[in-house]
Coordinates of C-alpha atoms in Angstrom, one line a residue:
Chain A
M24 CA 0.0 -0.3 -0.1
E25 CA 2.3 3.3 -1.0
N26 CA -0.5 5.3 -1.2
S27 CA -1.2 4.4 2.9
K28 CA 0.5 6.5 5.6
T29 CA 0.6 5.8 9.8
V30 CA -0.9 8.4 11.1
M31 CA -1.2 6.7 14.9
D32 CA 0.5 3.5 16.0
A33 CA -0.5 1.5 19.0
E34 CA 0.9 3.1 21.7
G35 CA -0.5 6.4 20.1
I36 CA -4.2 5.0 20.1
D37 CA -3.3 3.7 23.8
R38 CA -2.1 7.0 25.1
S39 CA -5.2 8.7 23.1
L40 CA -7.7 6.1 25.1
T41 CA -6.2 6.9 28.4
R42 CA -7.0 10.3 28.1
I43 CA -10.4 9.9 27.4
A44 CA -10.8 7.9 30.2
Y45 CA -9.7 10.7 32.2
E46 CA -11.4 12.6 30.5
I47 CA -14.5 11.0 31.0
L48 CA -14.3 11.1 34.5
E49 CA -13.1 14.2 35.0
K50 CA -16.5 16.0 32.8
N51 CA -18.8 13.2 34.9
K52 CA -17.5 14.2 38.1
G53 CA -16.1 10.1 38.6
V54 CA -18.4 6.7 38.0
E55 CA -21.8 7.5 39.5
E56 CA -24.8 7.2 37.1
L57 CA -21.9 6.1 33.7
A58 CA -22.2 4.0 30.9
L59 CA -20.6 3.3 27.9
I60 CA -22.3 2.0 24.6
G61 CA -19.7 0.6 22.0
I62 CA -20.9 1.4 18.4
R63 CA -20.4 -2.2 16.4
S64 CA -17.8 -3.1 15.6
R65 CA -14.9 -0.9 16.4
G66 CA -16.4 1.2 18.9
V67 CA -17.2 -2.0 21.1
F68 CA -13.5 -3.2 21.2
L69 CA -12.2 0.7 22.6
A70 CA -15.5 0.4 24.9
I71 CA -13.9 -2.6 26.3
R72 CA -10.7 -1.1 26.4
L73 CA -12.2 2.7 27.9
K74 CA -14.4 0.3 30.9
D75 CA -11.0 -1.3 31.9
K76 CA -9.1 1.6 31.8
I77 CA -12.0 3.3 33.9
A78 CA -12.1 0.7 36.2
S79 CA -8.3 0.5 36.7
I80 CA -8.1 4.4 37.5
E81 CA -11.3 4.2 39.6
K82 CA -11.6 0.9 41.5
K83 CA -15.0 0.5 39.5
E84 CA -16.6 -1.4 37.0
I85 CA -19.2 0.2 35.2
P86 CA -22.5 -0.8 32.8
L87 CA -20.6 -1.4 29.3
G88 CA -23.9 -2.2 26.5
I89 CA -23.2 -3.1 22.4
L90 CA -25.1 -1.2 19.5
D91 CA -26.1 -2.1 15.9
I92 CA -26.9 1.1 14.1
T93 CA -28.4 -0.6 11.0
L94 CA -32.0 -1.0 11.5
Y95 CA -31.8 2.9 12.3
R96 CA -29.3 4.0 8.9
D97 CA -30.9 6.4 7.3
D98 CA -29.8 4.5 3.9
L99 CA -31.2 1.5 3.9
Q100 CA -34.4 2.5 1.9
S101 CA -31.9 2.7 -1.3
S102 CA -29.8 -0.3 -0.3
H103 CA -30.2 -3.8 -2.0
P104 CA -29.0 -6.1 -0.1
K105 CA -29.3 -5.3 2.5
P106 CA -26.2 -4.8 5.2
V107 CA -25.5 -7.5 7.5
L108 CA -27.0 -7.2 11.2
G109 CA -25.7 -7.7 14.3
K110 CA -26.6 -8.0 17.5
T111 CA -27.5 -5.3 20.1
D112 CA -26.9 -5.8 23.9
I113 CA -27.4 -3.8 25.9
P114 CA -28.1 -5.6 29.0
F115 CA -29.6 -2.6 31.8
S116 CA -31.4 0.4 31.8
I117 CA -30.4 3.4 30.5
D118 CA -33.1 5.5 32.0
G119 CA -31.1 8.6 34.3
Q120 CA -27.7 6.9 32.7
K121 CA -25.2 9.3 31.6
V122 CA -24.2 7.3 28.2
V123 CA -20.9 8.0 26.6
L124 CA -21.4 6.3 23.1
I125 CA -18.4 5.4 21.4
D126 CA -16.7 5.0 17.7
D127 CA -13.8 4.7 15.9
V128 CA -14.1 7.4 13.5
L129 CA -16.6 10.9 13.4
F130 CA -17.2 11.6 9.7
T131 CA -20.7 12.7 8.3
G132 CA -22.3 11.8 11.1
R133 CA -25.4 9.8 10.2
T134 CA -24.1 7.0 12.2
I135 CA -24.4 8.8 15.7
R136 CA -27.3 10.0 14.7
A137 CA -29.0 6.6 14.0
A138 CA -27.4 5.5 17.4
M139 CA -29.2 8.5 19.3
D140 CA -32.4 7.2 17.4
A141 CA -31.4 3.9 18.8
L142 CA -31.0 4.9 22.4
I143 CA -34.0 6.9 22.5
D144 CA -35.8 3.5 22.2
F145 CA -34.3 2.1 25.0
G146 CA -34.8 4.5 27.5
R147 CA -34.0 8.2 28.8
P148 CA -30.7 9.0 29.7
K149 CA -30.1 11.5 31.3
M150 CA -27.8 13.0 29.0
I151 CA -25.9 11.7 25.5
Q152 CA -21.9 12.2 25.6
L153 CA -19.6 11.1 21.7
A154 CA -16.2 10.0 22.4
V155 CA -14.5 8.9 19.1
L156 CA -10.8 7.8 18.4
I157 CA -10.7 9.7 15.2
D158 CA -12.8 12.6 13.9
R159 CA -11.5 13.4 10.4
G160 CA -14.6 16.4 10.0
H161 CA -16.8 16.6 7.3
R162 CA -19.7 16.7 8.9
E163 CA -23.3 16.5 7.5
L164 CA -25.2 16.5 10.5
P165 CA -25.1 18.9 13.8
I166 CA -23.1 16.6 15.7
R167 CA -19.6 16.6 17.6
A168 CA -18.2 14.7 19.5
D169 CA -17.6 15.4 23.4
F170 CA -14.4 13.3 23.8
V171 CA -11.5 13.5 20.1
G172 CA -8.3 11.1 20.7
K173 CA -7.3 12.4 17.4
S174 CA -8.8 15.6 15.0
L175 CA -7.6 14.6 11.6
P176 CA -8.3 17.2 8.8
S177 CA -8.8 14.7 5.9
S178 CA -10.1 14.9 2.3
L179 CA -13.0 13.1 0.9
W180 CA -11.1 11.2 -1.2
E181 CA -8.5 9.8 1.9
A182 CA -9.9 6.8 3.6
V183 CA -9.4 6.6 7.4
N184 CA -9.3 3.0 8.4
V185 CA -8.7 2.2 12.0
H186 CA -7.4 -0.9 12.5
L187 CA -7.5 -3.1 16.3
T188 CA -6.2 -6.1 16.9
E189 CA -9.2 -7.4 18.5
K190 CA -10.4 -7.7 15.0
D191 CA -7.5 -6.9 12.4
G192 CA -5.0 -8.2 14.2
S193 CA -3.0 -5.4 14.7
D194 CA -3.6 -1.5 16.0
N195 CA -3.0 1.7 14.1
V196 CA -4.7 4.1 11.8
T197 CA -3.4 4.7 8.8
V198 CA -4.7 7.2 5.8
E199 CA -5.1 6.2 2.3
I200 CA -5.7 8.3 -1.7
K201 CA -8.6 6.5 -2.8
Chain B
M15 CA -22.6 -20.4 18.3
K16 CA -22.4 -17.6 15.7
T17 CA -22.0 -19.1 12.6
E18 CA -19.1 -17.4 10.3
L19 CA -21.0 -16.1 7.0
N20 CA -20.0 -16.9 3.3
L21 CA -22.4 -14.4 2.1
N22 CA -23.6 -11.4 3.1
K23 CA -26.8 -10.6 1.0
L24 CA -29.9 -12.3 0.1
N25 CA -29.8 -11.9 -3.7
R26 CA -33.7 -13.0 -4.5
K27 CA -37.3 -10.9 -5.2
D28 CA -38.7 -13.5 -3.7
L29 CA -38.7 -16.6 -0.5
L30 CA -41.3 -19.1 -2.4
G31 CA -39.2 -22.2 -0.4
I32 CA -36.1 -23.8 1.2
K33 CA -35.6 -26.5 -1.6
E34 CA -33.7 -23.7 -3.3
L35 CA -32.2 -22.4 -0.9
S36 CA -28.1 -22.6 -0.3
V37 CA -26.7 -23.5 3.3
E38 CA -25.4 -19.9 2.6
E39 CA -28.4 -18.2 2.5
I40 CA -30.0 -20.2 5.5
N41 CA -27.2 -19.4 7.4
L42 CA -27.9 -15.9 6.6
I43 CA -31.4 -15.8 7.3
L44 CA -30.7 -17.6 11.1
E45 CA -27.9 -15.4 11.8
T46 CA -29.9 -12.8 10.6
A47 CA -32.8 -13.5 12.4
D48 CA -30.9 -14.1 15.8
S49 CA -30.1 -10.5 15.5
F50 CA -33.5 -9.7 15.9
V51 CA -34.9 -11.5 18.6
E52 CA -33.4 -8.6 21.3
I53 CA -36.4 -6.4 19.8
S54 CA -39.2 -8.4 20.8
T55 CA -37.6 -8.5 24.7
R56 CA -38.1 -4.3 24.6
E57 CA -40.2 -1.9 26.1
I58 CA -40.7 0.0 22.6
K59 CA -40.4 -3.3 20.3
K60 CA -40.3 -1.2 17.5
V61 CA -37.0 0.1 14.9
P62 CA -38.1 2.5 12.0
T63 CA -36.8 0.0 9.5
L64 CA -39.2 -0.7 7.3
R65 CA -41.2 2.7 7.3
G66 CA -43.0 4.0 4.8
K67 CA -43.1 0.3 3.4
T68 CA -46.6 -1.6 3.1
I69 CA -47.1 -5.8 3.4
I70 CA -50.3 -7.4 2.5
N71 CA -50.8 -10.3 4.1
L72 CA -53.3 -12.4 1.8
F73 CA -54.5 -15.2 3.6
Y74 CA -56.6 -17.9 1.6
E75 CA -56.2 -20.9 4.5
A76 CA -57.0 -19.9 7.9
S77 CA -54.2 -19.1 10.0
T78 CA -53.5 -18.0 13.5
R79 CA -49.8 -18.3 14.2
T80 CA -48.7 -17.4 11.0
R81 CA -50.6 -14.7 9.8
T82 CA -50.2 -13.1 13.0
S83 CA -46.7 -13.5 13.2
F84 CA -45.9 -11.9 9.4
E85 CA -48.0 -8.7 10.9
I86 CA -46.4 -8.3 14.4
A87 CA -43.0 -8.9 12.4
G88 CA -43.4 -6.4 9.4
K89 CA -45.3 -4.0 12.3
R90 CA -42.3 -3.9 14.5
L91 CA -39.9 -2.9 11.5
S92 CA -42.5 -0.5 11.5
A93 CA -43.9 -0.9 8.1
D94 CA -47.7 -0.8 7.7
T95 CA -49.1 -4.3 7.7
V96 CA -52.7 -4.9 6.0
N97 CA -54.5 -8.3 5.9
I98 CA -56.6 -9.4 3.6
T99 CA -58.6 -13.0 4.1
A100 CA -60.2 -14.4 1.8
S101 CA -63.4 -15.8 3.2
T102 CA -64.0 -11.8 3.5
S103 CA -63.2 -10.6 0.4
S104 CA -63.8 -10.5 -3.2
V105 CA -62.9 -14.1 -3.3
V106 CA -66.1 -14.9 -2.5
K107 CA -67.6 -13.2 -5.4
G108 CA -65.6 -15.1 -7.9
E109 CA -62.5 -13.0 -8.6
T110 CA -59.3 -15.5 -9.3
L111 CA -56.2 -14.9 -7.8
I112 CA -54.6 -13.2 -10.6
D113 CA -57.1 -10.9 -10.9
T114 CA -56.7 -9.7 -6.9
A115 CA -53.4 -10.0 -7.2
K116 CA -52.9 -7.5 -10.1
N117 CA -55.5 -5.0 -7.8
L118 CA -53.0 -5.0 -4.7
E119 CA -50.3 -4.5 -7.4
A120 CA -52.1 -1.8 -8.4
M121 CA -52.1 0.1 -4.7
N122 CA -48.6 -0.2 -4.8
P123 CA -47.2 -2.4 -1.8
D124 CA -43.7 -3.6 -1.6
I125 CA -44.1 -7.4 0.0
I126 CA -47.2 -9.3 -0.8
V127 CA -47.3 -12.7 1.5
I128 CA -49.1 -15.1 1.0
R129 CA -51.3 -18.5 1.7
H130 CA -53.1 -20.3 -0.5
S131 CA -54.5 -24.0 -0.7
A132 CA -52.6 -24.8 -4.1
A133 CA -49.3 -25.7 -4.5
G134 CA -48.0 -23.1 -6.6
A135 CA -49.4 -20.3 -6.0
P136 CA -46.4 -18.3 -4.8
H137 CA -44.6 -19.0 -7.1
M138 CA -47.4 -17.4 -10.2
L139 CA -47.6 -14.7 -8.4
A140 CA -44.0 -14.3 -7.6
R141 CA -43.6 -14.8 -12.0
I142 CA -46.2 -11.6 -13.0
L143 CA -45.7 -9.2 -9.8
R144 CA -43.1 -6.9 -8.9
Q145 CA -43.5 -7.2 -5.9
S146 CA -41.1 -9.2 -3.0
I147 CA -43.4 -12.9 -2.5
I148 CA -43.1 -14.6 0.4
N149 CA -44.9 -18.1 0.6
A150 CA -46.6 -18.6 3.6
G151 CA -47.7 -22.1 3.0
D152 CA -48.5 -22.9 -0.4
G153 CA -51.3 -26.6 -0.6
A154 CA -48.9 -29.3 0.5
H155 CA -45.7 -28.1 -1.4
E156 CA -43.9 -25.9 1.0
H157 CA -44.0 -23.4 4.5
P158 CA -40.6 -22.3 4.2
T159 CA -41.2 -19.8 7.3
Q160 CA -41.8 -22.8 9.3
A161 CA -39.0 -24.5 8.3
L162 CA -36.8 -21.7 9.2
L163 CA -38.4 -21.1 12.5
D164 CA -37.6 -24.9 13.1
M165 CA -34.0 -24.4 12.4
M166 CA -33.9 -21.5 14.5
T167 CA -34.8 -23.3 17.3
I168 CA -32.8 -26.4 17.0
K169 CA -30.2 -24.4 16.5
S170 CA -30.5 -22.6 19.8
R171 CA -31.4 -25.6 21.8
K172 CA -28.9 -27.9 20.3
G173 CA -25.8 -25.2 19.1
G174 CA -26.2 -26.9 15.1
I175 CA -28.0 -28.6 13.7
A176 CA -25.4 -31.0 11.2
G177 CA -25.2 -34.5 12.9
L178 CA -28.4 -34.8 14.9
K179 CA -30.9 -37.1 14.6
I180 CA -34.3 -35.5 13.8
A181 CA -37.4 -37.5 13.3
I182 CA -40.8 -36.0 11.9
I183 CA -44.0 -38.0 13.0
G184 CA -47.1 -38.1 11.3
D185 CA -48.4 -37.3 8.2
I186 CA -45.8 -36.6 5.6
A187 CA -48.2 -36.7 2.7
H188 CA -49.9 -33.7 3.9
S189 CA -47.7 -31.6 5.5
R190 CA -46.0 -28.8 3.7
V191 CA -44.1 -28.1 6.9
A192 CA -42.3 -31.9 7.0
R193 CA -41.4 -31.4 2.6
S194 CA -39.8 -27.5 4.1
N195 CA -38.4 -29.4 7.0
I196 CA -36.5 -32.0 5.5
H197 CA -35.2 -30.1 2.9
G198 CA -34.0 -28.0 5.3
L199 CA -32.9 -30.1 7.9
T200 CA -30.5 -32.4 5.0
K201 CA -28.9 -29.2 3.8
M202 CA -28.0 -28.9 7.0
G203 CA -26.4 -32.3 7.5
A204 CA -28.7 -33.9 9.6
R205 CA -30.1 -37.2 9.9
V206 CA -34.1 -36.8 9.3
F207 CA -35.6 -39.8 10.2
L208 CA -39.5 -40.0 8.9
A209 CA -42.3 -42.1 10.1
G210 CA -45.9 -42.5 9.7
P211 CA -48.9 -44.8 8.7
P212 CA -47.9 -45.9 5.0
T213 CA -51.0 -44.1 4.1
M214 CA -49.5 -41.1 4.9
I215 CA -45.9 -41.3 3.6
P216 CA -45.1 -40.8 0.0
Y217 CA -43.7 -44.2 -1.5
D218 CA -40.6 -42.3 -2.9
M219 CA -39.8 -39.9 0.4
A220 CA -36.3 -41.8 0.3
K221 CA -35.1 -39.8 -2.2
L222 CA -35.0 -36.6 -0.7
G223 CA -32.0 -38.2 2.1
V224 CA -34.1 -39.4 4.8
T225 CA -35.2 -42.6 6.4
V226 CA -38.7 -43.9 6.5
H227 CA -40.1 -46.2 9.2
T228 CA -43.5 -46.9 9.7
R229 CA -43.3 -48.0 13.6
M230 CA -42.5 -44.4 15.1
E231 CA -40.6 -46.3 17.9
E232 CA -37.5 -46.7 15.2
A233 CA -38.0 -43.3 14.4
I234 CA -37.2 -41.9 17.8
E235 CA -34.5 -43.8 19.2
D236 CA -31.7 -41.7 20.0
A237 CA -33.1 -38.8 18.6
D238 CA -32.1 -35.3 19.2
V239 CA -35.3 -34.1 18.4
V240 CA -38.9 -35.3 17.4
M241 CA -41.0 -33.2 15.5
T242 CA -44.7 -34.1 15.5
L243 CA -46.8 -33.3 12.5
R244 CA -50.7 -32.1 12.4
I245 CA -53.7 -34.1 11.3
Q246 CA -54.9 -32.4 8.7
T247 CA -58.1 -33.2 8.7
E248 CA -58.6 -30.2 5.8
R249 CA -56.7 -31.9 3.8
E250 CA -57.5 -35.4 3.8
K251 CA -60.3 -36.2 1.2
Q252 CA -60.0 -39.9 1.2
C253 CA -60.4 -41.9 4.4
I254 CA -56.4 -42.6 4.8
F255 CA -56.7 -43.6 8.6
P256 CA -60.0 -45.4 10.3
S257 CA -60.0 -43.1 13.4
L258 CA -58.0 -40.5 15.3
R259 CA -57.9 -42.9 18.4
E260 CA -56.4 -45.3 16.2
Y261 CA -54.0 -43.3 14.4
A262 CA -53.2 -41.9 18.5
E263 CA -52.8 -45.2 19.5
H264 CA -49.9 -45.9 17.3
F265 CA -48.3 -42.4 16.2
S266 CA -49.2 -40.2 19.5
L267 CA -46.1 -39.2 21.4
N268 CA -46.3 -40.1 25.0
K269 CA -44.0 -40.6 27.7
K270 CA -43.0 -44.0 26.8
N271 CA -42.0 -44.0 23.6
I272 CA -40.2 -40.6 24.1
S273 CA -38.4 -42.5 26.6
L274 CA -36.9 -44.2 23.4
A275 CA -35.4 -40.4 22.4
R276 CA -31.9 -38.6 24.3
K277 CA -33.2 -37.2 27.6
D278 CA -31.8 -33.9 26.1
V279 CA -34.8 -34.2 23.3
I280 CA -36.7 -31.2 22.4
I281 CA -40.2 -32.2 21.2
M282 CA -41.2 -29.8 18.1
H283 CA -44.6 -29.5 16.3
P284 CA -45.5 -26.4 13.9
G285 CA -49.7 -25.9 15.7
P286 CA -52.1 -26.1 16.1
V287 CA -51.7 -29.4 18.3
N288 CA -54.6 -31.4 18.7
R289 CA -54.2 -32.7 22.2
G290 CA -54.1 -36.3 22.7
V291 CA -53.9 -37.2 18.8
E292 CA -50.0 -36.3 17.7
I293 CA -49.2 -35.8 21.1
S294 CA -50.0 -36.0 25.2
P295 CA -51.2 -32.7 27.1
D296 CA -47.9 -33.7 29.7
L297 CA -45.1 -33.6 27.1
A298 CA -46.9 -30.8 24.7
D299 CA -46.4 -28.9 28.0
S300 CA -43.3 -30.5 29.3
T301 CA -39.6 -29.1 29.9
N302 CA -38.7 -31.0 26.6
S303 CA -41.0 -29.2 24.8
V304 CA -40.1 -25.7 22.9
I305 CA -43.4 -25.5 21.0
L306 CA -43.8 -22.2 22.3
D307 CA -40.3 -21.2 21.7
Q308 CA -41.2 -22.2 17.8
V309 CA -43.5 -19.0 18.2
T310 CA -40.9 -16.7 19.5
N311 CA -38.8 -17.4 17.0
G312 CA -41.4 -17.2 13.9
V313 CA -41.6 -13.6 14.6
A314 CA -37.7 -13.1 14.8
V315 CA -37.4 -15.1 10.9
R316 CA -40.1 -13.3 9.7
M317 CA -38.4 -9.8 11.0
A318 CA -35.6 -10.9 9.1
L319 CA -36.9 -12.6 5.6
L320 CA -38.7 -8.8 5.7
Y321 CA -35.7 -7.1 6.7
L322 CA -34.0 -9.2 3.9
L323 CA -36.1 -9.5 1.0
G324 CA -36.6 -5.6 1.9
G325 CA -39.4 -4.7 -0.8
G326 CA -36.7 -3.9 -3.2
S327 CA -36.0 -5.2 -6.3
S328 CA -32.1 -7.3 -6.8
E329 CA -32.0 -6.1 -9.9

C-alpha cells in the first residue's frame, strides 16, 4: 500500500484512550450513573478498552452495552441487498444514565444520529456524550464529539482506516488515497 | 454458536421455498433472525427500518400463528401491514387469484405474503408481480418460514444442526411443514427419520435423503429432536386412517415412547396442536417441549426475511 500513511500507532492509540478515560471521569465527576455503549463493530472494542481503563483508575466497574445501528440507518431504503445485521446487547436500563457512545471514526455524523435514535428507543438517558478515536471532519449533521483521540482533517478522496488488534490483528490508524 | 457467514446478502426477490435456498442463504437468514430476537424483548418493540413500506398478508387459508407472526414482524419493523382473509374478500364473489393480485399490485405494496391451498400459487404471483413474494404455505408443497423458525429453534437449543438425529412423525404426505423441513434439515447436515402410517408417507421419500419407518419407535430411538405433525383433517379427502383414536394409538407421542429418545430431546410441533392425538398433553407442556419457543422465534425469522428482502428489487 504505497498510498497509505500511518498516522497513529499502537502506543498513540493507547495514550489517546488513556486520556479519554480521564476526560470522561473528569467531565462526569466520577463513575456515578455512567455507562458506556460501543457502536458495532470497532466502537465495541474501544468501549471495552475504555471500560478497563476506567476500572483501573477508579476501581469501579461500569456497565457496558453494544449497539448495532443497522436498523436505524437512513440509507437502508435505497440499499438492496441489505447490510448484515449484528446483535444489540444493552443488558441494563439506560434511564437516568449518563451514556457515553463510543465509535472509531466520526465522519458525516449519520451513524451517531442513528445511534442516538436507537438509544432513545431503549429509554431516557440523562445525557448522551460521544467519544471517538478519530474525528476526520466533513459533518453532514449538527453533531460533535465530547472526547476525541485525534482530530484528523482529511479530504473526501482519502479513506481513514482504524485497525484494532481484536478485529484486524494490530493497532494502527492509516490514511489512504482512494 | 455464531456461524461464520460466507454470504452477506440475500440476492433474491422472493422467498418461495427452502428447496432452492443454499446452506449459505439459510445461515444468513438464521443469523439475521438471531439479531432480531432482542427487539421483541424491548419495552419499545419497534425499529424504524421498514418505515413507509407496505406489506399485504393475503391468506386464502385459516391461520392464527403465521398471519399474526407476519403482522407483528412487519409492525415491529415499522412497516404498514394489511391483512386480507379470503373468506371476507372479493374471492367469495369469484375473483381469480391473478385478478386479486393485479389489483393489489395497483395499490403499490412492497411485499406480499401469501398462503394458498394450491401448491405453486406464490410462484405464479412471483412471476407476474414486481413485488417481493413470501410463501406462507402453499398446499402440501412448502412452508419455508416454518422450517426456518424450526431450524432456528433447533440451532439455539442444540448449538447446531449438523449431525443431529431428527425424527418427524405423522402425516408426511399432506404436510408442507415436513417437506420444507426435510429440504432444510438435510441441507444443514442433520439425519432425518420419518415415521407415520404408510398411507401418509409418499412412496419416494427416500429420494430426499431421509430414512422412512412405519413404527414411530424406530424413528424416535436416540433422537435429538422429535417433531410431530398436525393431522390435517381439512386436506384428507379420502379416508386414509380408520379413526383419530386408532392413529393416536400408534403415532401419538407420549411419555413411554419419548423415553427411547435422548434424555435432552426437544419436542416440536408446528401447531395448532390436537392434544391427545399427535402428542399427549403432559408432553406438550413438558420442559422438553419447545413449541412456544418456535412461536417466539417465528417473529424473529419473519422480521429477518422482511428485512433481507426489504421490498426492493434485486437488480
